[in-house]
mmCIF file of N, CA and C and ligand atoms in Angstrom:
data_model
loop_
_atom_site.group_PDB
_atom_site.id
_atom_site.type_symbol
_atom_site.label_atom_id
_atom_site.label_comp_id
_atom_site.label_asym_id
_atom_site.label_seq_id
_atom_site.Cartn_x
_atom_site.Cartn_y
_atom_site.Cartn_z
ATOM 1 N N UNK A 1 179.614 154.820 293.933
ATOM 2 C CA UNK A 1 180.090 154.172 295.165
ATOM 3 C C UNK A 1 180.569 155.231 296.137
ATOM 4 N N UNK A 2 180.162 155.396 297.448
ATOM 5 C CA UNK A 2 180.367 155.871 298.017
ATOM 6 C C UNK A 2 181.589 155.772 299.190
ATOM 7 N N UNK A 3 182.731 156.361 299.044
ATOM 8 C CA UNK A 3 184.030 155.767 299.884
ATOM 9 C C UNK A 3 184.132 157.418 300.409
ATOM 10 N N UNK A 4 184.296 156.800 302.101
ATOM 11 C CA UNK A 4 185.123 158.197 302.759
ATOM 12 C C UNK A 4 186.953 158.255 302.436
ATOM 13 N N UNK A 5 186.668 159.631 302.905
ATOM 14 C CA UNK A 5 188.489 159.596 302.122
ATOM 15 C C UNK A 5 189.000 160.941 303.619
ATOM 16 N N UNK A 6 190.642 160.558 303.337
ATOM 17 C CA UNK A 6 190.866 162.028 303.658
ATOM 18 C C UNK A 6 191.656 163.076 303.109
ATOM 19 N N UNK A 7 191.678 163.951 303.527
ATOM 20 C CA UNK A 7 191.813 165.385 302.467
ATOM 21 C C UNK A 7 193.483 166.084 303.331
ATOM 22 N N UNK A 8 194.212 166.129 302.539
ATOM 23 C CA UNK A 8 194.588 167.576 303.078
ATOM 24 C C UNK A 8 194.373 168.826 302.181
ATOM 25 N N UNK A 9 193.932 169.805 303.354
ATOM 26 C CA UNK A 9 193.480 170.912 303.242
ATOM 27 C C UNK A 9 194.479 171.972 303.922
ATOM 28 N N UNK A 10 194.539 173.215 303.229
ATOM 29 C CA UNK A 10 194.898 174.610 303.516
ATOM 30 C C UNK A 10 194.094 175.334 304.046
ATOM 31 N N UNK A 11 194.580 176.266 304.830
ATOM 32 C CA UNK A 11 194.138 176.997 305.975
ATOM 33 C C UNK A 11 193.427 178.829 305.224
ATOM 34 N N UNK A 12 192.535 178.599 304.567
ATOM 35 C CA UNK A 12 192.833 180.228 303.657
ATOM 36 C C UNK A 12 193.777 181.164 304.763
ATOM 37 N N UNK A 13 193.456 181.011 305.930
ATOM 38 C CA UNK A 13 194.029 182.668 306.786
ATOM 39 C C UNK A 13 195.640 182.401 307.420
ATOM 40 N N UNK A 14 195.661 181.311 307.588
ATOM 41 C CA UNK A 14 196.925 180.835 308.229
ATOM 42 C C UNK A 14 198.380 180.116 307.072
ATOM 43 N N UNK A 15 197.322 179.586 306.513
ATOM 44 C CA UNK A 15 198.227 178.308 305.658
ATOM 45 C C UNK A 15 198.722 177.482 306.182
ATOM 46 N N UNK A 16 198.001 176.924 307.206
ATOM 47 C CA UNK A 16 197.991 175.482 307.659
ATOM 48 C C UNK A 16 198.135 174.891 306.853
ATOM 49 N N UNK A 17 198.733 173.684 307.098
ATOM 50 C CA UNK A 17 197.976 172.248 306.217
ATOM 51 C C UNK A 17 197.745 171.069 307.350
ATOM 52 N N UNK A 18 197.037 170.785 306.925
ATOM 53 C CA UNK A 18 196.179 169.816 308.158
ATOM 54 C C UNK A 18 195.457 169.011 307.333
ATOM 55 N N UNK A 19 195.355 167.498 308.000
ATOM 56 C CA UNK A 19 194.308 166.411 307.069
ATOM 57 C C UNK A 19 193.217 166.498 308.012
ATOM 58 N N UNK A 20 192.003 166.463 307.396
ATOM 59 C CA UNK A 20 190.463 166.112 307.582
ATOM 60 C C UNK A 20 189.952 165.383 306.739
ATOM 61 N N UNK A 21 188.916 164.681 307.858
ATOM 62 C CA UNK A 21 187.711 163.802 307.261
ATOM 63 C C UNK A 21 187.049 164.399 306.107
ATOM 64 N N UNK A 22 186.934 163.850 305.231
ATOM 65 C CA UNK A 22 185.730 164.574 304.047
ATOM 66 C C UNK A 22 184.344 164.206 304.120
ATOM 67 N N UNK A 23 184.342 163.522 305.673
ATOM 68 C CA UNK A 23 182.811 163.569 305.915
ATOM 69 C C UNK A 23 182.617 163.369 307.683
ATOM 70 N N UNK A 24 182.911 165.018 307.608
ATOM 71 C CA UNK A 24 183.052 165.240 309.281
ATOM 72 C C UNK A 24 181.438 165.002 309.606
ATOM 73 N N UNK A 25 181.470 164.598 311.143
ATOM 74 C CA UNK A 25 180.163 164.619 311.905
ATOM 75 C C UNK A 25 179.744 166.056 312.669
ATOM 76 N N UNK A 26 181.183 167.015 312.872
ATOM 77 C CA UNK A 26 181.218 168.293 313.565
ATOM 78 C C UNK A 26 181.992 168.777 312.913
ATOM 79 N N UNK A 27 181.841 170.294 312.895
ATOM 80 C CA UNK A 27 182.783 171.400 312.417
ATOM 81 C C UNK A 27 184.197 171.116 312.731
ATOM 82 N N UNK A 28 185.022 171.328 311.766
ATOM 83 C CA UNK A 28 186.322 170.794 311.797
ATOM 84 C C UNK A 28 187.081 172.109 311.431
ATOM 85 N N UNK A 29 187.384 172.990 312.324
ATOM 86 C CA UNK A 29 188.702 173.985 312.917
ATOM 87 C C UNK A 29 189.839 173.810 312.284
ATOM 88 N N UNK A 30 190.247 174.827 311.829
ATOM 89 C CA UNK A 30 192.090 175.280 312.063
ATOM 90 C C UNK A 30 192.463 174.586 313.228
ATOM 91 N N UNK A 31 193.258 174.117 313.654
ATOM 92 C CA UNK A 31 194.065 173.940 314.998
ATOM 93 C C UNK A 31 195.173 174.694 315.166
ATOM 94 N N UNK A 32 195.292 175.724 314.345
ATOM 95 C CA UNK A 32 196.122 177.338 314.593
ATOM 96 C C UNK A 32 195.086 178.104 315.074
ATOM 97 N N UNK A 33 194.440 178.791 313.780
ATOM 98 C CA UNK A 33 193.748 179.599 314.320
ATOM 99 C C UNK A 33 191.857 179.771 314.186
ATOM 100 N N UNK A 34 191.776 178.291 314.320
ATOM 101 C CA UNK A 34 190.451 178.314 314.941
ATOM 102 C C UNK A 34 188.886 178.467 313.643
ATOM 103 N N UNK A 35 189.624 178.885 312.129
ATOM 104 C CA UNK A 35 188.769 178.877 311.007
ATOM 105 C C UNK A 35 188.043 177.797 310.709
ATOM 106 N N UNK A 36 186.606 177.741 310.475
ATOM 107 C CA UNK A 36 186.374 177.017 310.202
ATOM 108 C C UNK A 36 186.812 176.324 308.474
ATOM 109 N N UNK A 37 186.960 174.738 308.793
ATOM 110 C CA UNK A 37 187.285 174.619 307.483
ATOM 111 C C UNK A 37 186.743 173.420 306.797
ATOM 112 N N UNK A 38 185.967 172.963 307.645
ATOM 113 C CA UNK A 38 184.700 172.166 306.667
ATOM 114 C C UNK A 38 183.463 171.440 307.382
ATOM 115 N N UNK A 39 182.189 171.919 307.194
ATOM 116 C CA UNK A 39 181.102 172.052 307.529
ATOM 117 C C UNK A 39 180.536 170.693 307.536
ATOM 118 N N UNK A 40 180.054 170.119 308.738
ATOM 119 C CA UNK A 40 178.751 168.541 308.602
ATOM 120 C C UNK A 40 177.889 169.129 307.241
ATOM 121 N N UNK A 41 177.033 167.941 307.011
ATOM 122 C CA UNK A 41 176.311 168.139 305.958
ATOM 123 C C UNK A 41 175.242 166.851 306.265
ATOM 124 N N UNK A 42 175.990 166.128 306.474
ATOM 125 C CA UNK A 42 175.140 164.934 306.607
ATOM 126 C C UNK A 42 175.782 163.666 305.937
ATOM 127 N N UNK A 43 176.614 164.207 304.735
ATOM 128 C CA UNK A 43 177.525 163.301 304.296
ATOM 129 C C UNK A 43 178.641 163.695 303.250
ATOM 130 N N UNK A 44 179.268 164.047 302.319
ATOM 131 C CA UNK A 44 180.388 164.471 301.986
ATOM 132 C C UNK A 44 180.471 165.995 302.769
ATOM 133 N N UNK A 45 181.066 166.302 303.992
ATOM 134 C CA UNK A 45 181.570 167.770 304.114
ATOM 135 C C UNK A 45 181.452 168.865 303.159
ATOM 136 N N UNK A 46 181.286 169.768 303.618
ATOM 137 C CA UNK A 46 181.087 170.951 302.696
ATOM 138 C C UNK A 46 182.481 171.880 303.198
ATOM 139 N N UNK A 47 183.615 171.625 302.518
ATOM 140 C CA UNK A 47 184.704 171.778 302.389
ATOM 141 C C UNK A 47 184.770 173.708 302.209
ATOM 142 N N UNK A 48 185.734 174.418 303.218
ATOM 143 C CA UNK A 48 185.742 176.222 303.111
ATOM 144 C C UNK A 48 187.190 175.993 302.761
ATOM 145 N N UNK A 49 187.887 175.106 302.664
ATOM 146 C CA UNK A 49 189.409 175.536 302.564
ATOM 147 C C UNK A 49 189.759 175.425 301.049
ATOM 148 N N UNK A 50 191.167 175.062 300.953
ATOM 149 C CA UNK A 50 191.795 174.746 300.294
ATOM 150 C C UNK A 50 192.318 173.525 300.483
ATOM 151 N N UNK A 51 191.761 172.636 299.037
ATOM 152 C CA UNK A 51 191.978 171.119 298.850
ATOM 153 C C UNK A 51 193.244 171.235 298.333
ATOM 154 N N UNK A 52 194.642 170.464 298.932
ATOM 155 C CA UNK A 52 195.742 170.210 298.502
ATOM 156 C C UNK A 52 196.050 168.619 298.373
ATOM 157 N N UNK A 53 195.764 167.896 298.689
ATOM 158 C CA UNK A 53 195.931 166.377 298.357
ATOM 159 C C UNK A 53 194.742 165.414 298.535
ATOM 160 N N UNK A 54 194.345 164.663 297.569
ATOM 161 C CA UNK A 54 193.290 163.462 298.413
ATOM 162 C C UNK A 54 194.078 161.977 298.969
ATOM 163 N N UNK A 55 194.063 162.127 300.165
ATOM 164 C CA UNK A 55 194.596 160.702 300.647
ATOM 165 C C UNK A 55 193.679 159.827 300.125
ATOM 166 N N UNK A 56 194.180 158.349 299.648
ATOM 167 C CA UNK A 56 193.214 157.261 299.270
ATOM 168 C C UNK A 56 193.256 156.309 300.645
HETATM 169 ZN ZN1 LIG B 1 194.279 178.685 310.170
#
């Protein structure tokens, strides 16, 4: 079964933490400093960070 979710994620360069879609349509940024931190795909994101929580 396929369910979108969202994520918080860590920043590798900053240590942000910030929540994102786990199935972005566009590149989804740091909103510090601009890293990318998880890639379209077409459907589950292709996640560069660090996964710290799954929101249900
Ligand atoms: Zn950052």
């Amino acid at each position: 079964m396929k369910k979108s979710k969202f994520i918080k994620v860590k920043c590798p360069d900053c240590e942000t933490i910030q929540t994102i879609f786990d199935h972005p349509s566009t590149v989804v940024e740091c909103i510090v400093c601009g890293r990318t931190l998880c890639l379209p795909t077409g459907g589950k994101g292709d996640i560069k960070a660090e996964m710290v929580q799954i929101l249900e």
